XYZ file of C-alpha atoms in Angstrom:
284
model
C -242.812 -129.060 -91.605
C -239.227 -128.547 -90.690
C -237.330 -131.043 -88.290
C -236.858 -127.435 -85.832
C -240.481 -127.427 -86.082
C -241.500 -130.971 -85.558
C -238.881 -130.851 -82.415
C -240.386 -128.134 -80.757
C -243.778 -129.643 -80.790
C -242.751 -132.972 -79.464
C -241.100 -130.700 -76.714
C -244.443 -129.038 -76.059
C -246.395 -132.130 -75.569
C -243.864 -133.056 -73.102
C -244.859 -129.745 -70.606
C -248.436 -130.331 -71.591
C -247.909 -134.001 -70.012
C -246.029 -132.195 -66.896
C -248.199 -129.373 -66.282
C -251.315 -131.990 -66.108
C -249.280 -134.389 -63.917
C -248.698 -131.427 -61.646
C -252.668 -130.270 -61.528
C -253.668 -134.383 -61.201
C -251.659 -134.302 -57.893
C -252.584 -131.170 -56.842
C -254.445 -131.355 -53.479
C -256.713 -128.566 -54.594
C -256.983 -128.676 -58.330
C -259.152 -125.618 -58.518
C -256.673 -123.885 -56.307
C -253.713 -124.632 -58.438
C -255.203 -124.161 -61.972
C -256.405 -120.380 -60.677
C -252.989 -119.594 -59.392
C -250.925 -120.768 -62.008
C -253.242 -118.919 -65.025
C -253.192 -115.902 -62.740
C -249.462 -116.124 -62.635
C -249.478 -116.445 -66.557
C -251.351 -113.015 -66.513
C -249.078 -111.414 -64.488
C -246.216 -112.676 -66.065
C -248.030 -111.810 -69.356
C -249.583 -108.258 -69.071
C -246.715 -106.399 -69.069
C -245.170 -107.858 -72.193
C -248.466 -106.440 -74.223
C -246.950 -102.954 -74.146
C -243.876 -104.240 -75.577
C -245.539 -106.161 -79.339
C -247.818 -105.021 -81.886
C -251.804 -104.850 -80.995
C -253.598 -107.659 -82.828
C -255.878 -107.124 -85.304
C -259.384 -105.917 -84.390
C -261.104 -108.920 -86.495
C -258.864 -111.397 -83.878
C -260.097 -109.686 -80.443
C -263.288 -111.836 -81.856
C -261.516 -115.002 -81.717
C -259.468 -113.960 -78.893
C -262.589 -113.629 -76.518
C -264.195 -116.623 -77.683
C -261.527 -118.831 -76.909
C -261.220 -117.286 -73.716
C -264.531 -118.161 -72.948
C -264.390 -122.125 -74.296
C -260.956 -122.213 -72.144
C -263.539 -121.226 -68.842
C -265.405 -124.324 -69.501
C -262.362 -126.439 -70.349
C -260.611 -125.769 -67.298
C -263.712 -126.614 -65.153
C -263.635 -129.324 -67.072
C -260.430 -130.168 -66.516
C -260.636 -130.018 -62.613
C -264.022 -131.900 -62.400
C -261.857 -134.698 -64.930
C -258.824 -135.647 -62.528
C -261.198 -135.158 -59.223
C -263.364 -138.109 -60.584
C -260.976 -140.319 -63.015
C -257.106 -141.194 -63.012
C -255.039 -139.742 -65.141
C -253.635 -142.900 -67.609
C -257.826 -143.136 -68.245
C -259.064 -139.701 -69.218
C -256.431 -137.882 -70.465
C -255.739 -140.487 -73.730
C -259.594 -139.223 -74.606
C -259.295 -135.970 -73.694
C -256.807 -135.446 -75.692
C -257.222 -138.322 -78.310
C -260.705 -137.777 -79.485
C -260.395 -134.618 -80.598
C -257.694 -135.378 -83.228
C -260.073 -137.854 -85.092
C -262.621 -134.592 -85.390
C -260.613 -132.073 -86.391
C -259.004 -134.791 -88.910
C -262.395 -134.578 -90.897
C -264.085 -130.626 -90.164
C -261.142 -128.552 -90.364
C -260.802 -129.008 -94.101
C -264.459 -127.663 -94.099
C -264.775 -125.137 -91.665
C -260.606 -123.721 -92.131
C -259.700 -125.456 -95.862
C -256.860 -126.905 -94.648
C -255.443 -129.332 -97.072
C -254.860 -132.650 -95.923
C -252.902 -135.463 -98.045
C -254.079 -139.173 -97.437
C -250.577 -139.989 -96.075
C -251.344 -137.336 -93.609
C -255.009 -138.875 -93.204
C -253.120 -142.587 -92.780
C -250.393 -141.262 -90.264
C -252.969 -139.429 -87.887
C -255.282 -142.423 -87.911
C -252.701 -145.378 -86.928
C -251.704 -142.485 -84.264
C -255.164 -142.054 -82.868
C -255.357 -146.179 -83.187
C -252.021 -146.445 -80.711
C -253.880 -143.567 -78.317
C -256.878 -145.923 -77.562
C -255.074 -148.596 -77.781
C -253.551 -147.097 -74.550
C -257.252 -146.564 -72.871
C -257.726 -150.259 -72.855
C -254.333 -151.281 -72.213
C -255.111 -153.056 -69.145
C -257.567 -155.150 -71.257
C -260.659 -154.519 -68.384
C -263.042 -153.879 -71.198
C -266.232 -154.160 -68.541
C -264.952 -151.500 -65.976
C -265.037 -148.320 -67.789
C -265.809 -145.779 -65.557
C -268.432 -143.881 -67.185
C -268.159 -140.798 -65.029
C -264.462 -140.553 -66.474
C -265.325 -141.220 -69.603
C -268.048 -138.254 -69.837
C -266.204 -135.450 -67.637
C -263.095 -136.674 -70.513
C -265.123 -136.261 -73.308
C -266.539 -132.478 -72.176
C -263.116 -131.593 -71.721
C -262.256 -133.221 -75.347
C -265.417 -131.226 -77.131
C -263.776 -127.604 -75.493
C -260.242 -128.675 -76.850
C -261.896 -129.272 -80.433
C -264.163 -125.910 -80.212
C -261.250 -123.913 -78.855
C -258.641 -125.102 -81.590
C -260.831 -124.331 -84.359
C -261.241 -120.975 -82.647
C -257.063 -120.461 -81.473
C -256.447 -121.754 -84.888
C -258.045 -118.788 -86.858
C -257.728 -116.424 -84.473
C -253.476 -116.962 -84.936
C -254.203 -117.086 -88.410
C -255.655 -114.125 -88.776
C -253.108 -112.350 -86.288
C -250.719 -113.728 -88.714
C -248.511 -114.106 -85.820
C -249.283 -116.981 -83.354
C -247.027 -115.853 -80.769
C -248.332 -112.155 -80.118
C -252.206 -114.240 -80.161
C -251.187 -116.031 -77.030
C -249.312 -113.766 -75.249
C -252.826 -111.964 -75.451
C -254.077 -114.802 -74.427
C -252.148 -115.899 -71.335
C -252.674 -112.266 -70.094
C -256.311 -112.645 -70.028
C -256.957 -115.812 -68.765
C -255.972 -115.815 -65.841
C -258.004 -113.038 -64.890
C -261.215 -114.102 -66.841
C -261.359 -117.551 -65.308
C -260.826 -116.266 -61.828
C -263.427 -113.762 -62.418
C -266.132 -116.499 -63.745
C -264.802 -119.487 -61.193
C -265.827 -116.796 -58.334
C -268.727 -115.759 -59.896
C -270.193 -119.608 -60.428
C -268.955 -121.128 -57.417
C -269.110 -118.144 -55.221
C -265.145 -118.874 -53.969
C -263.142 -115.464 -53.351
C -260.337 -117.697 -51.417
C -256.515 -117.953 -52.388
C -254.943 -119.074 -49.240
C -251.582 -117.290 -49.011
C -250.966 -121.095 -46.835
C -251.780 -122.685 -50.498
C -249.522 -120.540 -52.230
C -246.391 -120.839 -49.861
C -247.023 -125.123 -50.065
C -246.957 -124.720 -54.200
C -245.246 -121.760 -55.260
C -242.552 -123.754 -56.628
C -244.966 -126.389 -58.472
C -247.446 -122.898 -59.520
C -244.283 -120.965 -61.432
C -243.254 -124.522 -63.077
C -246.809 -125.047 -64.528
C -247.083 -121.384 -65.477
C -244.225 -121.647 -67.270
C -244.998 -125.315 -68.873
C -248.392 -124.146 -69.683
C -246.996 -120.708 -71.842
C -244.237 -123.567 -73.387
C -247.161 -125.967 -74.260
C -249.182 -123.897 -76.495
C -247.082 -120.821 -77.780
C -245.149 -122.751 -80.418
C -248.660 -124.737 -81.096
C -249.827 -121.311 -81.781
C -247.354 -120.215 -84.393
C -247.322 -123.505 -86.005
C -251.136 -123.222 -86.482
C -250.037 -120.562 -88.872
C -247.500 -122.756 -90.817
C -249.225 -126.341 -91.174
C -252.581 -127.992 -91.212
C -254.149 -128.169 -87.718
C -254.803 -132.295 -88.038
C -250.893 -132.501 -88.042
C -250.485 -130.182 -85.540
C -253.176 -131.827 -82.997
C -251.762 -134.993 -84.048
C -248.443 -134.347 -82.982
C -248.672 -132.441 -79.771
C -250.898 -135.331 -78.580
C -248.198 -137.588 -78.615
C -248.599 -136.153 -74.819
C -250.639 -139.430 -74.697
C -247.506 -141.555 -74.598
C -245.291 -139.523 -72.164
C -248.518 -139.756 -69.792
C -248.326 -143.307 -70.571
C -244.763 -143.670 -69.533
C -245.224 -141.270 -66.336
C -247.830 -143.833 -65.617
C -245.333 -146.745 -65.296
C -242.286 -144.918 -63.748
C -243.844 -142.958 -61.214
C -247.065 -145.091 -60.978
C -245.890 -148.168 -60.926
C -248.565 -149.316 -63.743
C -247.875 -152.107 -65.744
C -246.437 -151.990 -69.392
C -247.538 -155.209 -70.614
C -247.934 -156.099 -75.011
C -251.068 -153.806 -76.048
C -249.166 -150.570 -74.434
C -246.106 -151.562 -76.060
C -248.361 -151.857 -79.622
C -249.819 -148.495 -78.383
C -246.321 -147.147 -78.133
C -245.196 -147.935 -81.303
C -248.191 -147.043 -83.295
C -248.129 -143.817 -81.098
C -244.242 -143.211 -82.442
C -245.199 -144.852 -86.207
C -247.933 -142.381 -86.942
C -245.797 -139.014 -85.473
C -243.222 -140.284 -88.009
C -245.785 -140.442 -90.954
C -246.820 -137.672 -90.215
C -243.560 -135.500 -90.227
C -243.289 -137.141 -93.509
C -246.309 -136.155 -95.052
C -246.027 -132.679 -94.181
C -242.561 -132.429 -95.891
């Protein structure tokens, strides 16, 4: 992996972290994620006359994920409604890193050293560290914990899925701008259909237009480059990497939340920051 490389994805789990921040305080969560993934479709559409038409063999993957992503943003939505953000979104986005660490050599034959094995483990180790950081073992909230753990079984389905689908594109980039042009549209279309809600207030839109371009754009900046490096390195390392996400949550937490920062998040931190590094090593 080259330092440009490991940069960039550091840099995308930073607007993954914003563009969740932004949906978490969202007064209308539903409202906001429909507006800004229709904004990444018009944004999006256009460009598609401008790059080469995928493969016909990737349309496959293309509409799958698609359809995972309709369940994952519900998902999503139902998640911060119900549970704070510092709580769900280390297992949302932690759990599925240990999965993918053990199926994707099976199911994609991606090779994975045991230095790569080591680094990805002490990182998932600092990421749940971080759940229990307030050491309050007895007051899990369970309804978090399940609504985080649907969202984390979509983000393990549709990597697999993203993964082979940019793989087989053999350009990750030209995959997702397919795939921010659709989404927007097919999630609007199945959000109305299942909860029978036609309404975008233009009032909504006026309130957060400014916060609905940002996350349109963070969102396209988040998983692009993740795309394209699917193409170039093992997924593990990949998933690993971006979820470093984890710990700028972590930090947003105590800046802007005021939550504490006592000894196990500081361990969490560094284990977080000691595994990324491994990592970067082991994948040269």
């Amino acid at each position: 992996m080259s330092i440009t490389l490991f940069i960039i994805i550091i840099f995308t789990a930073l607007a993954h972290t914003t563009w969740n921040v932004l949906l978490k305080q969202s007064d209308n969560k539903a409202l906001f994620l429909r507006c800004f993934t229709l904004m990444g479709s018009i944004i999006f559409i256009p460009t598609l006359f401008f790059i080469e038409p995928l493969p016909s063999n990737a349309f496959i993957f293309l509409a799958a994920s698609l359809f995972i992503h309709i369940f994952y943003n519900i998902f999503l939505i139902k998640m911060y409604k119900h549970s704070e953000i510092s709580f769900s979104y280390p297992i949302a986005r932690g759990s599925p890193i240990l999965i993918l660490l053990f199926i994707t050599p099976l199911l994609l034959g991606d090779q994975i050293s045991y230095l790569n094995n080591i680094g990805a483990l002490i990182l998932i180790s600092g990421i749940f560290f971080l759940i229990f950081s307030e050491g309050d073992y007895k007051k899990i909230d369970f309804k978090g914990l399940g609504l985080s753990l649907m969202v984390a079984s979509t983000i393990v389905v549709y990597t697999l899925v993203d993964a082979t689908g940019a793989r087989i594109s053999d350009n990750g980039f030209s995959y997702g701008m397919y795939m921010f042009a659709m989404e927007g549209i097919i999630f609007n279309i199945a959000y109305i259909l299942v909860f029978k809600d036609k309404k975008i207030p233009l009032k909504f839109i006026s309130k957060e237009k400014n916060n609905i371009l940002f996350a349109s754009v963070l969102v396209t900046f988040a998983y692009l480059p993740i795309l394209y490096a699917y193409t170039k390195i093992n997924v593990p390392s990949v998933a690993a990497l971006r979820e470093i996400s984890i710990l700028f949550t972590s930090i947003y937490g105590v800046y802007f939340l005021k939550e504490k920062f006592g000894l196990v998040k500081v361990i969490s931190a560094a284990l977080v920051v000691i595994g990324c590094v491994i990592i970067r090593t082991a994948t040269g």
